[in-house]
mmCIF file of C-alpha atoms and ligand atoms in Angstrom:
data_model
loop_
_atom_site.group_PDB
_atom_site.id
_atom_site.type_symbol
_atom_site.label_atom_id
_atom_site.label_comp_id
_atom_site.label_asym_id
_atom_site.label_seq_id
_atom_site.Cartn_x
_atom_site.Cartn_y
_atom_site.Cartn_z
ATOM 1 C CA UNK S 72 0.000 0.000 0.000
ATOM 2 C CA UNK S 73 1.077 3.903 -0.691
ATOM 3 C CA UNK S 74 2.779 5.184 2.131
ATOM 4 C CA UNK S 75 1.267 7.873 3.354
ATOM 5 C CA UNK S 76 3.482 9.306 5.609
ATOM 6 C CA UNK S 77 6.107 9.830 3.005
ATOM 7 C CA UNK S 78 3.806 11.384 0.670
ATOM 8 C CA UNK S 79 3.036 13.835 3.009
ATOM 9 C CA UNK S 80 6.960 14.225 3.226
ATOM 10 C CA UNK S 81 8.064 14.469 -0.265
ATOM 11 C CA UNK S 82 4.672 17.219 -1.021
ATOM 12 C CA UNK S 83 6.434 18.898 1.828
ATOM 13 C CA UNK S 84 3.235 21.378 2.211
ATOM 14 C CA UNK S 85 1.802 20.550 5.675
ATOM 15 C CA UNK S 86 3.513 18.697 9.188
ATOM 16 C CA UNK S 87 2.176 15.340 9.489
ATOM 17 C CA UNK S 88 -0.561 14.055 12.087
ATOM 18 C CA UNK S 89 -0.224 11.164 13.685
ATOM 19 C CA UNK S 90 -2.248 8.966 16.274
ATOM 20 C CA UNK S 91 -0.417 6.949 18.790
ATOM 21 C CA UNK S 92 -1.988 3.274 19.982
ATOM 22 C CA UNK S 93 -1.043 1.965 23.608
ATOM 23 C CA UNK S 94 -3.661 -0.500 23.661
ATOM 24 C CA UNK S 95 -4.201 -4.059 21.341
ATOM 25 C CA UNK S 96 -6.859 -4.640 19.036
ATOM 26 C CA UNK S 97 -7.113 -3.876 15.341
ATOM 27 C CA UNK S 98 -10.433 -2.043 16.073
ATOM 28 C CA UNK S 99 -8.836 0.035 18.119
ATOM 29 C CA UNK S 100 -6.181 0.663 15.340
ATOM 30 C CA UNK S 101 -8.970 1.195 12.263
ATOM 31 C CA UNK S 102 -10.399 3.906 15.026
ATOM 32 C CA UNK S 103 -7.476 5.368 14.906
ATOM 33 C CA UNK S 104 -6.182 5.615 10.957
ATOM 34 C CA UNK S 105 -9.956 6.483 10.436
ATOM 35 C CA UNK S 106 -9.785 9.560 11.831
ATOM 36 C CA UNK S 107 -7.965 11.487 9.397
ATOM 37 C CA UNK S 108 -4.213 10.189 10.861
ATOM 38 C CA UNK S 109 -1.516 10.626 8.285
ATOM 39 C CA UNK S 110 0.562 7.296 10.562
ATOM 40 C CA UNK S 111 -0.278 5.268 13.452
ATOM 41 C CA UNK S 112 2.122 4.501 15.811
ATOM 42 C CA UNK S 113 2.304 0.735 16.928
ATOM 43 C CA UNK S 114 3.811 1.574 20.411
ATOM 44 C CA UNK S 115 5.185 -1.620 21.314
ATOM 45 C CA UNK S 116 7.832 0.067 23.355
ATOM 46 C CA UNK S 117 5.450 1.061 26.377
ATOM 47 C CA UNK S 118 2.264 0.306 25.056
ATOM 48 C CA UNK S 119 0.255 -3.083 25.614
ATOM 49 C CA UNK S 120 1.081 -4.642 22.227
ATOM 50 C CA UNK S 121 2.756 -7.488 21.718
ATOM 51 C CA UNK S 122 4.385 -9.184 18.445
ATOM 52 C CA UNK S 123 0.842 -11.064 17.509
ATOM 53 C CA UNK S 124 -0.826 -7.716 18.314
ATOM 54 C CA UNK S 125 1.458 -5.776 16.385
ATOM 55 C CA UNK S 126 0.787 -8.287 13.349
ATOM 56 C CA UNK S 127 -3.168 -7.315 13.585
ATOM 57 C CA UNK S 128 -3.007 -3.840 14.345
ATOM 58 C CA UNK S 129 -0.119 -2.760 11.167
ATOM 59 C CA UNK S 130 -2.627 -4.198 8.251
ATOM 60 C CA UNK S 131 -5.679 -2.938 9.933
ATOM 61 C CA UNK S 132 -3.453 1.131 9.726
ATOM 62 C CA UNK S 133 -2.538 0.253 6.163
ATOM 63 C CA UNK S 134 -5.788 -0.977 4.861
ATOM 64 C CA UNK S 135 -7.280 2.284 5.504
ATOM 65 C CA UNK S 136 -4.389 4.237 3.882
ATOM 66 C CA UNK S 137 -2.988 5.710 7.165
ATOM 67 C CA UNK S 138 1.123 4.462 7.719
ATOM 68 C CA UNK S 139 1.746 1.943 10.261
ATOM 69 C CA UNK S 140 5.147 2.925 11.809
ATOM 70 C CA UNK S 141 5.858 0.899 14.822
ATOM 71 C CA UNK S 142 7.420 2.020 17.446
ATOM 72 C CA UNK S 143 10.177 -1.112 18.598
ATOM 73 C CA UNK S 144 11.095 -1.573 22.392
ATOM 74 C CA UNK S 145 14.674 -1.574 21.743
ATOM 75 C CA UNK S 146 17.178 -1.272 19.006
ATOM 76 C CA UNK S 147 17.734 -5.042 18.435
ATOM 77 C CA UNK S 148 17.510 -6.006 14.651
ATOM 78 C CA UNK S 149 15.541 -9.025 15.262
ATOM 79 C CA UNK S 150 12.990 -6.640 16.376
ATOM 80 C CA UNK S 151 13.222 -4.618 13.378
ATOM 81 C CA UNK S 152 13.123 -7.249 11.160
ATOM 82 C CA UNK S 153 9.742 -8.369 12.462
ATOM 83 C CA UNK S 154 8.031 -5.073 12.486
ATOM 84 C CA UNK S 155 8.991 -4.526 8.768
ATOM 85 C CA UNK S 156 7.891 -7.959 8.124
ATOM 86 C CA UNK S 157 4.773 -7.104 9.811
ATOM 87 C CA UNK S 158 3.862 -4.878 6.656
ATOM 88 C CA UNK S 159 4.964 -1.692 8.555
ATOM 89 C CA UNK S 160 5.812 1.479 6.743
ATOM 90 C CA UNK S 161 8.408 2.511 9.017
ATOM 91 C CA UNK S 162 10.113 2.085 12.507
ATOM 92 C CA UNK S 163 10.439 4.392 15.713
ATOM 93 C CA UNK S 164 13.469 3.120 17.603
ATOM 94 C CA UNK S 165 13.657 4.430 21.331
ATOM 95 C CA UNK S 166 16.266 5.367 23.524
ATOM 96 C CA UNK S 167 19.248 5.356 20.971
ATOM 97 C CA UNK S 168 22.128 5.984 22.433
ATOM 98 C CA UNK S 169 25.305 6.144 19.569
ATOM 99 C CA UNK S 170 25.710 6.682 16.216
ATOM 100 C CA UNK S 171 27.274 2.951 15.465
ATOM 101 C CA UNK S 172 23.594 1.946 17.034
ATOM 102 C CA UNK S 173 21.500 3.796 14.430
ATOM 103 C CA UNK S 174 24.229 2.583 11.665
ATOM 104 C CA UNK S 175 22.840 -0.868 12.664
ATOM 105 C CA UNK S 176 19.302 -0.442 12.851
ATOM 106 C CA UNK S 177 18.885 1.117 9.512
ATOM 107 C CA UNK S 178 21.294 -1.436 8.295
ATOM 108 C CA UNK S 179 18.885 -4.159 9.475
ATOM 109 C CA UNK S 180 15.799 -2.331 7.712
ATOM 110 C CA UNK S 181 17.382 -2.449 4.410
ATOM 111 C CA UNK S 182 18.003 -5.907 2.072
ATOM 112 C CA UNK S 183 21.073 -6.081 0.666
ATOM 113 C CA UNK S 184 23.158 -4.386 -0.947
ATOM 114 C CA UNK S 185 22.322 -1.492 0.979
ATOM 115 C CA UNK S 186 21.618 -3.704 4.003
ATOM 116 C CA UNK S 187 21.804 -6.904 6.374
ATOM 117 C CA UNK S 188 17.563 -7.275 6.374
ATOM 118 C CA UNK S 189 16.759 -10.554 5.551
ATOM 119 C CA UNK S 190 13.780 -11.984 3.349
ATOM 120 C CA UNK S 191 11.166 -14.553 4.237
ATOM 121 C CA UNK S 192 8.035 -13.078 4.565
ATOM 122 C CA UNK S 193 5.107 -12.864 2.411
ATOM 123 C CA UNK S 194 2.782 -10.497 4.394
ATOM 124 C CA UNK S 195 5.386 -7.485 3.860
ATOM 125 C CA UNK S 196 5.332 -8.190 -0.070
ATOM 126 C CA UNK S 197 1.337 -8.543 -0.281
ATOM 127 C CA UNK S 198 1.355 -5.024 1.767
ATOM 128 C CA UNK S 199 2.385 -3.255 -1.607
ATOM 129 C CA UNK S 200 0.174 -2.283 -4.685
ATOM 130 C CA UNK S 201 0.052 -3.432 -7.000
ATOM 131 C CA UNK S 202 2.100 -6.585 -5.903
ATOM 132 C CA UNK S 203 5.536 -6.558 -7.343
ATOM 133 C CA UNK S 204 7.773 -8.891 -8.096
ATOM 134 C CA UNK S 205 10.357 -9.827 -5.909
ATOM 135 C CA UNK S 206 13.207 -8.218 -7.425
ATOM 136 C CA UNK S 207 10.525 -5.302 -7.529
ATOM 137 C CA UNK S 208 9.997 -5.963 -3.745
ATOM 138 C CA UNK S 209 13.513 -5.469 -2.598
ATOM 139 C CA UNK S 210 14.145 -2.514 -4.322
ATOM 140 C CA UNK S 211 10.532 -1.075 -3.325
ATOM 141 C CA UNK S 212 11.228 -1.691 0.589
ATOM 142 C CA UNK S 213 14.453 -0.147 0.506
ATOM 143 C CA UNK S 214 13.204 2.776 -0.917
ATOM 144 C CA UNK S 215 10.188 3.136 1.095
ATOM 145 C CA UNK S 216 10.578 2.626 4.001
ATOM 146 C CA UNK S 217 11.228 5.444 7.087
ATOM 147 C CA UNK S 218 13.515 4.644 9.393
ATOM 148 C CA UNK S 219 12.970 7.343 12.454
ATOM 149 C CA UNK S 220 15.170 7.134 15.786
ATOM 150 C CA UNK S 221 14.350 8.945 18.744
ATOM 151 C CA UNK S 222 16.617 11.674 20.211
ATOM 152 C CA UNK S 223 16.022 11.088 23.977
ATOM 153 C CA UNK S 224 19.279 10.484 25.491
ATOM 154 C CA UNK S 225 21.699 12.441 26.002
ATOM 155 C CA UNK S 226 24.392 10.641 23.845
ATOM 156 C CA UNK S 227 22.047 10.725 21.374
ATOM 157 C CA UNK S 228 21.730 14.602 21.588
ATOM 158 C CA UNK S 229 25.490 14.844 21.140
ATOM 159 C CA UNK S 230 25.947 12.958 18.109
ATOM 160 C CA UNK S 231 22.392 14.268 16.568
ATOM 161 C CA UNK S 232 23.782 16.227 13.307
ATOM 162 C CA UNK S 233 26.146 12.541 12.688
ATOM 163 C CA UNK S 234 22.782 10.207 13.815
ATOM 164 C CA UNK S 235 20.391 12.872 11.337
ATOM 165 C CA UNK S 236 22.496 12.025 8.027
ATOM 166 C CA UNK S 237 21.369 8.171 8.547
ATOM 167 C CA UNK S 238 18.149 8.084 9.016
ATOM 168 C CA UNK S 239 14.754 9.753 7.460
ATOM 169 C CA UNK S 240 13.200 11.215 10.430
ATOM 170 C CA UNK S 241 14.790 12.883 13.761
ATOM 171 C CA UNK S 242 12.131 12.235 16.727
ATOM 172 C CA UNK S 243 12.115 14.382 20.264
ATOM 173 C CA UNK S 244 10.731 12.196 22.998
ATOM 174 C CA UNK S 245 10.755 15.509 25.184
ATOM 175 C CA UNK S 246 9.848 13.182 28.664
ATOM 176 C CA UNK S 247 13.011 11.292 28.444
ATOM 177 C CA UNK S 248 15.092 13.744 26.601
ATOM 178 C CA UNK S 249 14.671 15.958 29.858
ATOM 179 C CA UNK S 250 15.325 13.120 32.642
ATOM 180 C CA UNK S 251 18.333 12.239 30.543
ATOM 181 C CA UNK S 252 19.582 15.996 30.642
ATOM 182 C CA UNK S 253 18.723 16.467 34.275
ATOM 183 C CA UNK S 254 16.089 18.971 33.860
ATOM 184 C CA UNK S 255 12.594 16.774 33.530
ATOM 185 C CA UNK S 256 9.383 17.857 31.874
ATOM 186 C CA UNK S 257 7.725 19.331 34.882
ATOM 187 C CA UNK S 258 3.826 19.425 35.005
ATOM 188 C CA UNK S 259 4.055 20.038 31.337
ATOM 189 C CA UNK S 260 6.561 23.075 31.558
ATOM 190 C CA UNK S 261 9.734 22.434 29.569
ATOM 191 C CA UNK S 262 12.734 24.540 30.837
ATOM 192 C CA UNK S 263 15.461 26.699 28.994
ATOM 193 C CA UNK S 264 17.878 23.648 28.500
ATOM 194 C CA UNK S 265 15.052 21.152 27.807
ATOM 195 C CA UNK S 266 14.060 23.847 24.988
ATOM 196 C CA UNK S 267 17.714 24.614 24.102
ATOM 197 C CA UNK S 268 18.231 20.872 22.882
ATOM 198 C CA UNK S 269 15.063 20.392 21.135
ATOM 199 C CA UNK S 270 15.781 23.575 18.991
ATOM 200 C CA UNK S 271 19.346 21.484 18.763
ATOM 201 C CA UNK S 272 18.128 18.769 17.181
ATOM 202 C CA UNK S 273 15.573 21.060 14.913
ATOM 203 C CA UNK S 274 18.971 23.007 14.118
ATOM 204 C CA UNK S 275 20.350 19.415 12.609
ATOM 205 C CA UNK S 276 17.458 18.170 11.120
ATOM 206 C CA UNK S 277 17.050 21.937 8.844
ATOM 207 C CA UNK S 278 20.884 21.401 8.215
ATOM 208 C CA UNK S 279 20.587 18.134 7.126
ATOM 209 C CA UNK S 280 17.025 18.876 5.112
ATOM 210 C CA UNK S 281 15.520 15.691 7.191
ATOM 211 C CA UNK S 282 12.179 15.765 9.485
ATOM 212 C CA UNK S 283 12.083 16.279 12.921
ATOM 213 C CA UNK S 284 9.391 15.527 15.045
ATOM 214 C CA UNK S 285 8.047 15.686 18.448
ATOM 215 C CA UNK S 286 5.506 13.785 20.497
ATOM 216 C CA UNK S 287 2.955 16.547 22.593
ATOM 217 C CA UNK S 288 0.944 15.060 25.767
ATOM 218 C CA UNK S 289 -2.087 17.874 25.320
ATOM 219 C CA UNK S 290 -4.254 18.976 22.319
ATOM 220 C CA UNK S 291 -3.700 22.627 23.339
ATOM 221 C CA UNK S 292 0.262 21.765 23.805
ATOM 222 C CA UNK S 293 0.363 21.503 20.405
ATOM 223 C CA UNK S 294 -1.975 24.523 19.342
ATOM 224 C CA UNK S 295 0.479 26.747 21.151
ATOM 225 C CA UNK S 296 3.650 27.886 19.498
ATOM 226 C CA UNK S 297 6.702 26.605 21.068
ATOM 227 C CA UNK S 298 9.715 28.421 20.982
ATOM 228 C CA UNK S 299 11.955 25.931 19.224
ATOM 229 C CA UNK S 300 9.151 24.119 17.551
ATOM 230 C CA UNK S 301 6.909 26.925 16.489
ATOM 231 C CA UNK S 302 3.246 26.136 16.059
ATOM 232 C CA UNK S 303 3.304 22.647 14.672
ATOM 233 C CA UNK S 304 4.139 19.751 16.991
ATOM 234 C CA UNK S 305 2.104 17.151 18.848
ATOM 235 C CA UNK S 306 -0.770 16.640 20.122
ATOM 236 C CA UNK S 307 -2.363 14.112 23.205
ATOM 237 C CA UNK S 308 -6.378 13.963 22.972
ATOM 238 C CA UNK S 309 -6.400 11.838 26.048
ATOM 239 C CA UNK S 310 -4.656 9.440 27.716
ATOM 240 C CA UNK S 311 -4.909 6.566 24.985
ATOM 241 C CA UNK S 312 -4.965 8.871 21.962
ATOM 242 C CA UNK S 313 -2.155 11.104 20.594
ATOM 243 C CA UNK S 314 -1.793 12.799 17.489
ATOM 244 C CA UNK S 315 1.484 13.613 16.685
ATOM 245 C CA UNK S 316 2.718 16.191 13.782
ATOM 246 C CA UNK S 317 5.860 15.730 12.486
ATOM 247 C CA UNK S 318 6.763 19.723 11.192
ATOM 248 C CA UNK S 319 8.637 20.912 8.291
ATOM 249 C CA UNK S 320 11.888 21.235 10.022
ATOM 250 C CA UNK S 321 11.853 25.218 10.929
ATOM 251 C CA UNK S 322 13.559 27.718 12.771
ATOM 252 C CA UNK S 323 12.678 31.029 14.032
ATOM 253 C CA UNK S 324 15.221 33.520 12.724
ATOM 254 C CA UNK S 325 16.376 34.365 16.645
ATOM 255 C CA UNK S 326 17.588 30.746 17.035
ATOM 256 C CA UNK S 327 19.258 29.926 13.521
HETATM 257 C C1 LIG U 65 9.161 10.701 25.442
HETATM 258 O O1 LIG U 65 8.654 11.822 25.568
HETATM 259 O O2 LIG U 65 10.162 10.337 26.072
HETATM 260 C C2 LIG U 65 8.598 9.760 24.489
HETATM 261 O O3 LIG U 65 9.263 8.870 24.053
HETATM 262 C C3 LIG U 65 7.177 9.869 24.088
HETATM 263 O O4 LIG U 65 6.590 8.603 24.109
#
C-alpha cells in the first residue's frame, strides 16, 4: 500500500498528524487511521502490544491508507526485522544511544546491498500495490521505508547532526530527553535547557534537510507555538490517543 506518511513528506506542504496506539486490538487501530491520521504509531515500546498484536493492528493502519510505523522496544535487529515484516511502513526506535547503534538499525531495515535485512516473509510483499515482483519488492522496501530514531538520550543529543544524516526522520521524545539531561518535563513546563536541545536537534534536522518531530501530551500543547518548535508539533487527545505532527523542520530567525 502507498505510504502515506512519506507522501506527506516528499509534497512537503503541511507537518504530518499522527495517532499513537497503547492499547491491542485492530479495532482500536482502524479507530485510529480512520480519523484522518496521516501514521499510526504501533507503540510496542510502552504500550500493551505485543508481536501477535502488532501483526493485527499494522494491516488494519494500512488498509485504511494511514502508515503503520511501529514504534520497537529496543534497538535489536531481530525486532526490526519483524516489524517490517509485519507490513509496517516505518520504525520508531527508542532510547538510541550512539551513532554505530543507528548505523545498525537502519542497516537491518534495508536488504542487501544497501543492508543486512533478511527476506522470508510474504505479508510485507502482499502489503504493496500493486504486488511486485520480488526483485521489484527489494528494491521497493528499501526505498520506502522510514527509518525514524528517537533523540532522547543524552548521547544521542550529542551525536544528533552525525545520527540525522542516517536516518529519514529525527524524533524528540521531550519526557526522556529531559530526565536524561537532568532537567525533567515538569507538570508540562519544559525549561530553557530542555528547549535549548530540542531547537538542537531542529537546528540538525534543517541542516541536514531531514524531518524532525516531536511527540505533545495535550491537544492545546500543540496549538500553542513553542519556541523551538513553532506552532506545529504534537498533540495528546487523552490518555490513549495522541496525534502527533511531524513539522517541516523550521527555525525562528532568533535561534538559527
Ligand atoms: C518521550 O517523551 O520520552 C517519548 O518517548 C514519548 O513517548
Amino acid at each position: 500500500k502507498s505510504n502515506r506518511l512519506k507522501q506527506v513528506f516528499q509534497k512537503g506542504e503541511r507537518p504530518a498528524m499522527g495517532f499513537w496506539q497503547m492499547l491491542p486490538g485492530a479495532n482500536v487501530s482502524r479507530i485510529l487511521a480512520r480519523s484522518g491520521a496521516d501514521w499510526v504509531i504501533v507503540d510496542c515500546e510502552h504500550g500493551n502490544i505485543d508481536d501477535a498484536a502488532m501483526h493485527d493492528a499494522v494491516p488494519a493502519i494500512a488498509a485504511l491508507g494511514a502508515s503503520p510505523i511501529v514504534r520497537i522496544p529496543d534497538h535489536q535487529p531481530w525486532m526490526v526485522k519483524r516489524a517490517l515484516d509485519s507490513g509496517a511502513h516505518g520504525i520508531l526506535v527508542p532510547l538510541i544511544r550512539t551513532v554505530e547503534e543507528v548505523r545498525k538499525v537502519v542497516s537491518s531495515a534495508k536488504f542487501p546491498p544497501q543492508g543486512t535485512r533478511g527476506f522470508g516473509s510474504p505479508i510485507a510483499l502482499q502489503n504493496f500495490e500493486p504486488e511486485p515482483t520480488f526483485t521489484e519488492y527489494l528494491q521497493q522496501a528499501n526505498e520506502g521505508l522510514l527509518t525514524m530514531v528517537q533523540i532522547e538520550t543524552k548521547e544521542a543529543l550529542e551525536s544528533v547532526e552525525e545520527i540525522v544524516l542516517l536516518v529519514d526522520v529525527v524524533f524528540i521524545g521531550p519526557f526522556d530527553l529531559g530526565n536524561n539531561i537532568g532537567h525533567p518535563v515538569i507538570n508540562g513546563k519544559m525549561d530553557v535547557e530542555l528547549d535549548e536541545a530540542i531547537a538542537r536537534v531542529l537546528r540538525a534536522a534543517v541542516a541536514a534537510d531531514k524531518k524532525a518531530g516531536i511527540f505533545c501530551s495535550s491537544g492545546e500543547q500543540a496549538k500553542q507555538p513553542h519556541p523551538s518548535l513553532l506552532k506545529r508539533v504534537i498533540l495528546q487527545d487523552c490518555s490513549n490517543r495522541l496525534v502527533m505532527r511531524i513539522p517541516q523542520p523550521q527555525l525562528p530567525a532568533d535561534i538559527v
